[in-house]
Coordinates of C-alpha atoms in Angstrom, one line a residue:
Chain A
M777 CA 58.5 165.4 108.3
K778 CA 55.7 162.9 107.6
K779 CA 57.4 162.0 104.4
T780 CA 60.7 161.1 106.1
V781 CA 58.8 158.9 108.5
M782 CA 57.1 157.2 105.5
I783 CA 60.5 156.7 103.7
N784 CA 62.0 155.3 106.9
L785 CA 59.1 153.0 107.3
C786 CA 59.5 151.8 103.7
L787 CA 63.2 151.3 104.3
L788 CA 62.5 149.4 107.4
L789 CA 59.9 147.2 105.6
T790 CA 62.3 146.5 102.8
L791 CA 65.0 145.6 105.2
L792 CA 62.6 143.3 107.1
F793 CA 61.6 141.7 103.9
S794 CA 65.1 141.3 102.7
V795 CA 66.1 139.7 106.0
Y796 CA 63.0 137.5 105.8
G797 CA 63.9 136.7 102.2
F798 CA 67.5 135.9 103.2
A799 CA 66.2 133.5 105.9
G800 CA 63.9 131.9 103.3
G801 CA 66.6 130.1 101.6
L802 CA 68.3 128.7 104.7
D803 CA 64.9 127.8 106.3
L804 CA 65.0 124.7 104.1
F805 CA 67.4 123.3 106.7
E806 CA 65.2 124.0 109.7
G807 CA 65.0 120.9 111.9
L808 CA 67.6 119.0 109.9
S809 CA 70.9 117.7 111.3
G810 CA 73.7 115.3 110.5
T811 CA 76.4 115.0 107.8
L812 CA 76.1 115.7 104.1
R813 CA 78.9 114.2 102.0
I814 CA 79.7 115.7 98.6
A815 CA 82.5 114.8 96.2
G816 CA 83.5 114.7 92.5
G817 CA 83.8 117.7 90.1
T818 CA 86.3 120.3 91.3
A819 CA 84.7 123.3 89.6
H820 CA 81.9 123.0 92.1
I821 CA 83.9 123.1 95.2
K822 CA 84.4 126.9 95.8
C823 CA 80.7 127.6 95.3
E824 CA 79.4 124.7 97.4
M825 CA 81.9 125.6 100.2
L826 CA 80.4 129.1 100.3
A827 CA 76.9 127.7 100.6
G828 CA 78.1 125.1 103.1
K829 CA 79.7 127.7 105.3
R830 CA 76.4 129.7 105.4
I831 CA 74.4 126.7 106.3
M832 CA 76.8 125.3 108.9
R833 CA 77.1 128.8 110.6
R834 CA 73.3 129.0 111.1
F835 CA 72.8 125.3 111.9
P836 CA 75.6 123.9 114.0
G837 CA 74.0 120.5 114.0
I838 CA 74.7 120.1 110.2
T839 CA 78.1 119.1 108.8
I840 CA 78.8 119.4 105.1
I841 CA 81.9 117.7 103.8
I842 CA 83.0 118.6 100.2
G843 CA 85.7 116.6 98.4
G844 CA 87.2 116.6 94.9
G845 CA 88.5 113.8 92.7
G846 CA 86.9 114.7 89.4
S847 CA 83.5 114.0 87.8
G848 CA 84.3 110.3 87.4
V849 CA 85.1 109.9 91.1
G850 CA 81.9 111.7 92.0
I851 CA 79.8 109.2 90.0
K852 CA 81.8 106.2 91.3
Q853 CA 81.6 107.2 95.0
L854 CA 77.9 108.0 94.6
C855 CA 77.2 104.5 93.1
E856 CA 79.1 102.9 96.0
G857 CA 77.0 104.8 98.5
L858 CA 80.1 106.6 99.9
I859 CA 78.6 110.1 99.4
D860 CA 75.2 111.7 99.2
I861 CA 75.7 114.1 96.3
G862 CA 78.1 113.4 93.4
N863 CA 79.3 116.5 91.5
T864 CA 79.9 116.3 87.8
G865 CA 81.2 119.0 85.4
R866 CA 79.5 117.2 82.5
A867 CA 76.1 115.6 82.0
P868 CA 76.2 112.0 83.3
T869 CA 76.1 109.4 80.5
A870 CA 73.0 107.3 79.9
A871 CA 74.9 104.3 81.1
E872 CA 75.8 106.0 84.4
I873 CA 72.3 107.2 85.0
E874 CA 70.9 103.7 84.5
R875 CA 73.6 101.9 86.4
C876 CA 73.2 104.0 89.6
N877 CA 69.6 105.2 89.2
L878 CA 70.8 108.8 89.1
N879 CA 68.7 111.9 89.7
V880 CA 70.4 114.8 87.9
Y881 CA 70.2 118.4 89.0
K882 CA 71.8 121.1 86.9
F883 CA 72.4 124.2 89.0
A884 CA 74.8 126.3 87.0
V885 CA 76.5 126.8 83.6
D886 CA 80.2 127.2 83.4
G887 CA 82.7 128.1 80.7
I888 CA 86.0 126.5 80.2
A889 CA 88.8 128.9 79.4
V890 CA 92.2 128.3 77.9
I891 CA 94.7 130.0 80.3
V892 CA 98.3 131.1 80.1
N893 CA 100.6 132.9 82.6
P894 CA 100.0 136.7 82.8
Q895 CA 103.6 137.2 81.6
R896 CA 102.6 136.0 78.1
K897 CA 101.6 138.8 75.7
I898 CA 99.3 136.6 73.6
Q899 CA 95.6 137.6 73.7
N900 CA 94.0 135.3 71.2
I901 CA 94.4 131.8 69.8
S902 CA 92.7 130.2 66.9
T903 CA 91.1 126.8 67.2
A904 CA 93.7 125.3 64.8
Q905 CA 96.5 126.7 66.9
L906 CA 94.9 125.4 70.1
V907 CA 94.6 121.9 68.6
N908 CA 98.2 122.0 67.5
V909 CA 99.5 123.2 70.9
F910 CA 97.6 120.5 72.9
S911 CA 98.3 117.7 70.5
G912 CA 102.0 118.5 70.6
K913 CA 102.5 119.7 67.0
T914 CA 103.3 123.2 68.1
T915 CA 105.9 123.1 70.9
N916 CA 107.5 126.5 70.9
W917 CA 106.0 129.8 72.1
K918 CA 107.8 131.5 69.1
E919 CA 105.2 129.9 66.8
L920 CA 102.5 131.8 68.8
G921 CA 104.4 135.1 68.6
G922 CA 106.1 134.6 72.0
P923 CA 109.7 134.0 73.1
D924 CA 111.8 131.1 71.9
A925 CA 110.9 128.7 74.6
T926 CA 109.1 125.3 75.0
I927 CA 105.4 125.4 75.6
N928 CA 104.5 123.5 78.8
V929 CA 101.1 121.9 78.3
Y930 CA 99.0 121.1 81.4
T931 CA 96.1 118.8 81.3
R932 CA 93.7 116.9 83.7
D933 CA 93.3 113.2 84.2
S934 CA 90.6 111.1 82.5
E935 CA 88.2 111.4 85.5
S936 CA 87.9 115.1 84.8
G937 CA 84.6 116.5 83.3
T938 CA 86.5 119.7 82.4
R939 CA 88.9 117.6 80.4
K940 CA 86.1 115.7 78.6
V941 CA 84.2 118.8 77.7
F942 CA 87.3 120.8 76.6
W943 CA 88.5 117.8 74.6
K944 CA 85.2 117.6 72.8
K945 CA 84.3 121.2 72.3
G946 CA 87.7 122.9 72.4
L947 CA 90.0 120.4 70.8
K948 CA 87.4 118.8 68.5
R949 CA 88.5 115.4 69.9
A950 CA 92.1 115.8 68.8
P951 CA 94.4 113.7 71.0
I952 CA 96.3 115.5 73.9
T953 CA 100.1 115.2 73.8
R954 CA 101.7 112.5 75.9
R955 CA 104.2 115.0 77.1
A956 CA 101.5 117.0 78.9
N957 CA 101.8 117.5 82.6
F958 CA 98.8 116.3 84.6
V959 CA 97.2 118.2 87.5
K960 CA 94.5 116.8 89.8
S961 CA 91.9 119.6 90.0
N962 CA 90.8 123.0 88.6
A963 CA 92.5 124.7 91.5
A964 CA 95.8 122.8 90.9
M965 CA 95.6 123.9 87.3
K966 CA 95.4 127.5 88.3
T967 CA 98.4 127.1 90.7
A968 CA 100.4 125.3 88.0
V969 CA 99.8 127.9 85.2
A970 CA 100.1 130.8 87.6
G971 CA 103.5 129.5 88.6
D972 CA 104.8 128.6 85.1
P973 CA 105.6 131.5 82.7
L974 CA 105.6 129.0 79.8
G975 CA 102.5 127.0 80.8
I976 CA 99.2 126.7 79.1
G977 CA 96.1 124.8 80.4
Y978 CA 92.3 124.9 80.6
I979 CA 90.2 125.7 83.6
S980 CA 86.7 126.3 84.8
L981 CA 85.8 130.0 84.4
G982 CA 84.5 130.1 88.0
V983 CA 87.9 129.0 89.3
A984 CA 90.1 131.3 87.1
D985 CA 91.2 134.5 88.7
S986 CA 93.8 137.3 88.0
S987 CA 96.7 135.0 88.6
V988 CA 96.1 133.5 85.2
K989 CA 95.2 135.0 81.8
P990 CA 92.3 133.6 79.8
L991 CA 92.8 133.6 76.0
A992 CA 90.1 134.6 73.5
I993 CA 89.5 131.7 71.0
D994 CA 89.0 132.8 67.4
G995 CA 88.5 136.3 68.7
I996 CA 85.8 135.5 71.3
Y997 CA 86.7 136.1 74.9
P998 CA 85.7 133.5 77.5
S999 CA 83.4 135.6 79.6
I1000 CA 80.2 134.6 81.3
E1001 CA 78.3 137.0 79.1
N1002 CA 79.7 135.3 76.0
V1003 CA 78.7 131.9 77.5
K1004 CA 75.2 133.2 78.1
T1005 CA 74.7 134.4 74.6
G1006 CA 76.2 131.2 73.2
K1007 CA 79.0 133.0 71.4
Y1008 CA 81.7 131.2 73.5
K1009 CA 81.2 127.6 72.7
I1010 CA 83.3 125.7 75.3
A1011 CA 80.7 125.6 78.1
R1012 CA 79.0 123.0 80.2
G1013 CA 76.5 122.5 82.9
L1014 CA 77.5 121.9 86.4
Y1015 CA 75.5 119.1 87.9
M1016 CA 74.7 117.6 91.3
N1017 CA 73.6 114.0 91.2
T1018 CA 72.0 111.8 93.7
R1019 CA 71.3 108.1 93.8
G1020 CA 67.5 107.7 93.6
K1021 CA 65.4 110.6 94.9
P1022 CA 67.3 112.7 97.3
G1023 CA 66.0 113.0 100.9
G1024 CA 66.8 115.1 104.0
L1025 CA 69.9 117.1 103.8
A1026 CA 70.7 116.3 100.2
R1027 CA 67.2 117.4 99.1
A1028 CA 67.5 120.7 101.1
F1029 CA 71.0 121.4 99.8
I1030 CA 69.9 120.9 96.1
D1031 CA 66.8 123.0 96.7
Y1032 CA 69.0 125.7 98.3
M1033 CA 71.4 125.8 95.4
L1034 CA 68.4 126.2 93.1
S1035 CA 66.7 128.8 95.3
P1036 CA 67.0 132.6 94.4
E1037 CA 69.6 132.9 97.2
G1038 CA 71.6 129.8 95.9
Q1039 CA 71.4 131.1 92.4
E1040 CA 72.7 134.5 93.5
L1041 CA 75.7 132.6 95.1
V1042 CA 76.2 130.8 91.8
K1043 CA 76.4 134.1 90.0
G1044 CA 78.9 135.4 92.5
C1045 CA 81.1 132.4 91.9
G1046 CA 81.5 133.4 88.2
F1047 CA 79.0 130.9 86.8
L1048 CA 75.8 131.4 84.9
P1049 CA 72.7 130.7 87.1
V1050 CA 70.1 128.3 85.6
K1051 CA 67.1 130.1 86.9
Chain B
M1411 CA 93.2 84.0 140.6
M1412 CA 94.8 82.7 137.4
D1413 CA 97.9 80.7 137.8
C1414 CA 101.0 81.5 135.8
R1415 CA 100.6 78.9 133.2
R1416 CA 97.1 80.0 132.3
K1417 CA 98.4 83.6 131.9
A1418 CA 101.1 82.4 129.7
Q1419 CA 98.7 80.5 127.5
I1420 CA 96.5 83.5 127.1
S1421 CA 99.3 85.8 126.1
R1422 CA 100.6 83.2 123.7
A1423 CA 97.1 83.0 122.1
I1424 CA 97.0 86.7 121.7
L1425 CA 100.5 86.7 120.1
V1426 CA 99.6 83.9 117.7
L1427 CA 96.3 85.6 116.8
S1428 CA 98.0 88.9 115.9
T1429 CA 100.6 87.1 113.9
V1430 CA 98.0 85.2 111.9
V1431 CA 95.9 88.3 111.3
T1432 CA 98.9 90.4 110.1
G1433 CA 100.3 87.5 108.0
S1434 CA 97.0 86.7 106.4
M1435 CA 96.4 90.4 105.5
A1436 CA 99.4 90.4 103.2
L1437 CA 98.3 87.1 101.7
V1438 CA 94.7 88.4 101.2
I1439 CA 96.0 91.6 99.5
F1440 CA 98.2 89.5 97.2
L1441 CA 95.3 87.2 96.3
F1442 CA 93.0 90.2 95.8
L1443 CA 95.5 91.8 93.4
F1444 CA 96.1 88.6 91.7
R1445 CA 92.4 87.8 91.3
F1446 CA 91.7 91.2 89.7
S1447 CA 94.6 91.2 87.4
L1448 CA 94.1 87.5 86.4
P1449 CA 92.0 88.4 83.3
L1450 CA 95.1 90.2 82.0
F1451 CA 97.1 87.1 82.1
S1452 CA 94.5 84.6 80.9
S1453 CA 93.2 86.7 78.0
G1454 CA 96.7 87.0 76.5
S1455 CA 96.4 90.7 76.4
L1456 CA 99.2 91.3 78.9
G1457 CA 101.4 92.6 76.1
K1458 CA 98.8 95.3 75.4
F1459 CA 98.9 96.4 79.0
L1460 CA 102.7 96.6 79.0
S1461 CA 102.8 98.7 75.8
K1462 CA 104.1 102.3 75.7
N1463 CA 100.7 103.9 75.1
W1464 CA 98.3 105.1 77.7
D1465 CA 95.4 106.8 76.1
P1466 CA 92.0 105.7 77.4
D1467 CA 90.2 107.8 74.9
A1468 CA 91.8 105.8 72.1
G1469 CA 91.6 102.4 73.9
A1470 CA 95.3 102.2 74.8
F1471 CA 96.1 101.0 78.3
G1472 CA 99.8 100.4 78.4
V1473 CA 101.4 101.0 81.8
Y1474 CA 105.0 100.7 80.6
P1475 CA 105.7 104.5 80.9
M1476 CA 104.6 104.3 84.5
I1477 CA 107.0 101.4 85.2
A1478 CA 109.8 103.3 83.6
G1479 CA 108.8 106.5 85.5
S1480 CA 108.9 104.7 88.8
A1481 CA 112.2 103.0 88.0
C1482 CA 113.9 106.2 86.9
I1483 CA 112.6 108.4 89.8
A1484 CA 113.2 105.8 92.6
S1485 CA 116.7 104.8 91.3
L1486 CA 117.9 108.4 90.9
A1487 CA 116.6 109.1 94.4
M1488 CA 118.6 106.1 95.7
V1489 CA 121.7 107.1 93.8
L1490 CA 121.6 110.4 95.7
A1491 CA 120.3 109.1 99.1
A1492 CA 122.4 106.0 99.6
P1493 CA 125.9 107.6 99.8
L1494 CA 124.5 110.6 101.6
G1495 CA 122.6 108.5 104.1
V1496 CA 125.5 106.2 104.8
A1497 CA 127.9 109.2 105.1
L1498 CA 125.5 110.9 107.5
A1499 CA 125.4 107.7 109.6
V1500 CA 129.2 107.5 109.7
F1501 CA 129.4 111.2 110.6
M1502 CA 126.9 110.8 113.5
E1503 CA 128.8 107.8 114.8
L1504 CA 132.1 109.7 114.5
Y1505 CA 130.9 112.1 117.1
A1506 CA 128.8 109.6 119.0
G1507 CA 128.1 110.5 122.6
S1508 CA 128.5 114.2 122.0
R1509 CA 125.7 116.6 122.4
F1510 CA 126.0 117.5 118.7
S1511 CA 125.6 113.9 117.6
R1512 CA 122.6 113.5 119.8
F1513 CA 121.0 116.6 118.4
L1514 CA 121.7 115.5 114.9
R1515 CA 120.1 112.1 115.6
Y1516 CA 117.0 113.8 117.0
F1517 CA 116.9 116.0 113.9
V1518 CA 117.1 113.0 111.5
E1519 CA 114.4 111.2 113.5
L1520 CA 112.2 114.2 113.2
M1521 CA 112.9 114.4 109.5
S1522 CA 111.7 110.8 109.1
G1523 CA 108.4 111.7 110.8
I1524 CA 107.5 114.6 108.6
P1525 CA 104.4 113.8 106.4
T1526 CA 105.5 113.5 102.8
V1527 CA 102.9 115.9 101.6
V1528 CA 104.7 118.6 103.5
Y1529 CA 107.9 117.9 101.5
G1530 CA 105.9 117.9 98.3
F1531 CA 104.1 121.1 99.1
S1532 CA 107.2 123.0 100.1
A1533 CA 109.1 121.7 97.0
L1534 CA 106.2 122.9 94.8
F1535 CA 106.9 126.5 95.7
I1536 CA 110.7 126.3 96.2
L1537 CA 112.3 123.5 94.2
V1538 CA 110.1 123.4 91.1
P1539 CA 110.6 127.1 90.1
L1540 CA 114.3 126.7 90.9
V1541 CA 114.7 123.7 88.6
R1542 CA 112.7 125.5 85.9
N1543 CA 114.8 128.7 86.1
T1544 CA 118.1 126.9 86.5
F1545 CA 117.9 124.6 83.5
R1546 CA 115.6 126.8 81.3
Y1547 CA 113.9 123.7 80.0
G1548 CA 110.5 122.3 80.7
S1549 CA 108.1 123.2 83.5
G1550 CA 110.2 122.2 86.5
F1551 CA 107.8 119.3 87.1
C1552 CA 110.2 116.5 86.3
V1553 CA 112.1 113.4 87.2
L1554 CA 114.9 115.5 88.8
S1555 CA 112.6 117.5 91.1
A1556 CA 110.7 114.4 92.4
S1557 CA 114.0 112.4 92.9
L1558 CA 115.7 115.2 94.8
V1559 CA 112.8 115.4 97.3
L1560 CA 112.4 111.6 97.5
A1561 CA 116.2 111.4 98.3
L1562 CA 115.6 113.9 101.1
L1563 CA 112.7 111.7 102.3
V1564 CA 114.8 108.5 102.2
I1565 CA 118.1 109.8 103.7
P1566 CA 116.8 109.5 107.3
T1567 CA 115.6 105.9 106.7
V1568 CA 119.0 104.9 105.3
S1569 CA 121.1 106.6 107.9
L1570 CA 119.1 105.5 111.0
I1571 CA 119.2 101.9 109.9
T1572 CA 122.9 102.0 109.0
M1573 CA 123.8 103.7 112.3
D1574 CA 122.0 101.0 114.3
R1575 CA 123.8 98.3 112.4
I1576 CA 127.2 100.0 112.8
R1577 CA 126.6 99.9 116.5
E1578 CA 126.0 96.2 116.5
V1579 CA 129.6 95.6 115.5
P1580 CA 131.2 93.7 118.5
R1581 CA 133.0 96.0 120.9
D1582 CA 136.1 93.9 120.7
F1583 CA 136.7 94.7 117.1
V1584 CA 136.5 98.4 117.7
L1585 CA 138.8 98.2 120.7
A1586 CA 141.3 96.0 118.8
A1587 CA 141.3 98.5 115.9
G1588 CA 141.9 101.3 118.4
S1589 CA 144.8 99.5 120.1
L1590 CA 146.4 99.0 116.7
G1591 CA 146.4 102.8 116.4
A1592 CA 143.4 103.4 114.1
S1593 CA 141.7 106.7 114.5
R1594 CA 137.9 106.8 115.2
L1595 CA 137.2 107.5 111.5
E1596 CA 139.6 104.8 110.3
T1597 CA 137.8 102.3 112.7
L1598 CA 134.5 103.3 111.3
L1599 CA 135.5 103.1 107.6
R1600 CA 137.8 100.2 107.7
V1601 CA 136.3 98.0 110.5
Q1602 CA 132.7 98.8 111.4
L1603 CA 131.3 99.7 108.0
P1604 CA 132.7 96.7 106.2
Y1605 CA 131.6 94.5 109.0
A1606 CA 128.0 95.9 108.8
W1607 CA 127.8 95.7 105.0
R1608 CA 124.7 93.6 105.1
G1609 CA 123.1 96.2 107.3
V1610 CA 124.0 98.9 104.8
I1611 CA 122.4 97.0 102.0
S1612 CA 119.2 96.4 103.9
A1613 CA 119.1 100.1 104.7
V1614 CA 119.4 101.0 101.0
V1615 CA 116.9 98.4 99.9
L1616 CA 114.4 99.5 102.5
G1617 CA 115.0 103.1 101.6
G1618 CA 114.5 102.1 97.9
G1619 CA 111.1 100.5 98.9
R1620 CA 110.1 103.8 100.5
A1621 CA 111.1 105.8 97.5
L1622 CA 109.2 103.5 95.1
G1623 CA 106.1 103.3 97.3
D1624 CA 105.7 107.0 98.0
T1625 CA 102.8 108.5 96.1
I1626 CA 102.3 112.1 96.9
I1627 CA 105.8 113.5 96.1
A1628 CA 105.9 112.1 92.6
L1629 CA 102.2 113.1 92.1
M1630 CA 102.9 116.7 93.1
L1631 CA 106.4 117.1 91.5
A1632 CA 107.0 114.8 88.6
G1633 CA 104.5 116.3 86.3
N1634 CA 102.6 113.0 85.6
A1635 CA 103.1 112.9 81.8
V1636 CA 102.3 109.5 80.4
S1637 CA 105.5 109.1 78.4
V1638 CA 108.8 107.4 79.1
P1639 CA 111.2 110.2 80.3
S1640 CA 114.2 110.7 78.0
S1641 CA 115.9 113.2 80.2
L1642 CA 116.0 114.1 83.9
L1643 CA 114.1 117.3 83.1
D1644 CA 111.2 115.4 81.4
S1645 CA 107.9 115.1 83.1
A1646 CA 107.1 111.5 84.1
R1647 CA 104.5 109.4 86.0
T1648 CA 105.1 106.8 88.6
L1649 CA 103.0 103.6 89.2
T1650 CA 101.8 105.0 92.5
A1651 CA 100.8 108.4 91.0
H1652 CA 99.1 106.6 88.2
I1653 CA 97.0 104.6 90.7
A1654 CA 96.1 107.8 92.5
L1655 CA 95.1 109.6 89.3
V1656 CA 93.0 106.9 87.7
S1657 CA 91.5 105.2 90.7
A1658 CA 88.0 106.3 89.8
A1659 CA 87.4 104.2 86.7
D1660 CA 84.5 101.8 87.0
Y1661 CA 85.2 98.1 87.8
E1662 CA 84.5 96.7 84.4
S1663 CA 86.7 99.1 82.5
L1664 CA 90.1 98.3 81.1
S1665 CA 91.7 101.2 82.9
F1666 CA 90.6 99.7 86.2
K1667 CA 92.3 96.4 85.3
A1668 CA 95.4 98.2 84.3
I1669 CA 95.5 99.8 87.7
F1670 CA 95.5 96.4 89.3
L1671 CA 98.5 95.5 87.1
C1672 CA 100.3 98.6 88.5
G1673 CA 99.4 97.4 92.0
L1674 CA 100.7 93.9 91.3
V1675 CA 104.0 95.2 89.9
L1676 CA 104.5 97.3 93.0
F1677 CA 103.6 94.4 95.3
L1678 CA 105.9 92.0 93.4
F1679 CA 108.7 94.5 93.6
S1680 CA 108.5 94.9 97.3
M1681 CA 108.2 91.1 97.7
F1682 CA 111.3 90.6 95.7
S1683 CA 113.2 93.1 97.7
I1684 CA 112.2 91.4 101.0
V1685 CA 113.4 88.1 99.6
F1686 CA 116.6 89.7 98.4
L1687 CA 117.2 91.1 101.9
R1688 CA 116.6 87.7 103.5
V1689 CA 119.1 86.1 101.1
V1690 CA 121.7 88.8 101.8
E1691 CA 121.2 88.5 105.5
R1692 CA 121.9 84.8 105.3
L1693 CA 125.1 85.1 103.3
K1694 CA 128.2 84.1 105.1
E1695 CA 131.3 86.2 104.9

């Protein structure tokens, strides 16, 4: 009898602590109000939205607006003072850091997967094949062991950090074919390839879901474990940047994303936490 | 108490002010565009910006594919929308006064008010897979898909303007045609439509301006490839979509300058079409 009471007490304490621990992360926003504007990289959006919802639910005086546009847009709008935090899916360049006095905060590591429609039977693609497909030398699925049909290549615009990293690490800087279709965000990439049985594209691991099929490259599957061990090479940090030292809401938001609770959220989004 | 003359002076001042503000806006935009694209003309590198290659990674900033893309998509849209729009206007006039015609007119007005992104989004899930599966070529994101939806967007503009101009035909002509034994349809096709031909042309040119200026439909449906389309099923990029896609480049970069060239081309085109309209309106029979 006494034992059960003890166990119950322990449970209660654990529960209390966990509740307290939970509140710990969000307590950063105590006493703050106003609007926090974020834009740029599109891989970040889902995860930051989840955090934003939690924060806004608890503190109705805080509004968090999250937009896309791509990493380049994030930096540009940040420099112009239009937003408080600029998302980038690549490290900002030295020139960008100097020009806008950037403070850079890496909060997650993300992989970039090559995706096809789930109707395709292909499981693996070699780097050479990948380069040929994206540079327009291979144009038929037959050459990859598929049906006799044109390959529809999807790519992102030059503002995209995902494109920059994929081009450098996945395509070894080989040019992307001019016939490629352009989509505006990671989410749009998912919709495009999910809807096109002959499509191929590349996407943030955190944004990919079962509507598209990631391909192994040279036998290595793009999973977060393989990114963690360094076996899967096409990976990049996800960054939040501020102009000068962040204050107020921006400071609290960055601290929250780097707190244990924020990092748990990052993990839940399919990224690798940094802490 | 103000007397009448004072009141008239004040309202006149307000009218003049709003005219000046609106007019100078257009001028300021033009000067702004011109100022930013000036380096292109003075440095003699205009040819480079009008080349066929757009590849910022390789230092190529040609916007010719986008000019071609805009031209193809907008003209195909107009080839479809002009006859359909005019036919719709004639059809509505044929049954003018009936409840059916009034309903049709409300419906067309409603259509012209739908935000273009709604058309684009619906077509993304209905038209694009249909085009892909019907022609079994490409991704369905192509000139044809964008033009079909743009035509749908432009038809109300064309038919509403045409209809209003048909109605401006003097009543005497219509009555005279009727007394000579012409049917309602004959009167419309043989008397009213030929009389209102300038109106029909302005309707088509204004519709064309709308097709050329629309951004989101081409952005969502044309595929945005930076190559000159060689078939209706090829992916292409319009000037407007290009501006939307590349808008973020920093001020000093060449891609930013190329964007201003795109804006200038669009601006010049709309200016020429307005001048063209004025000339047409002044033409004597």
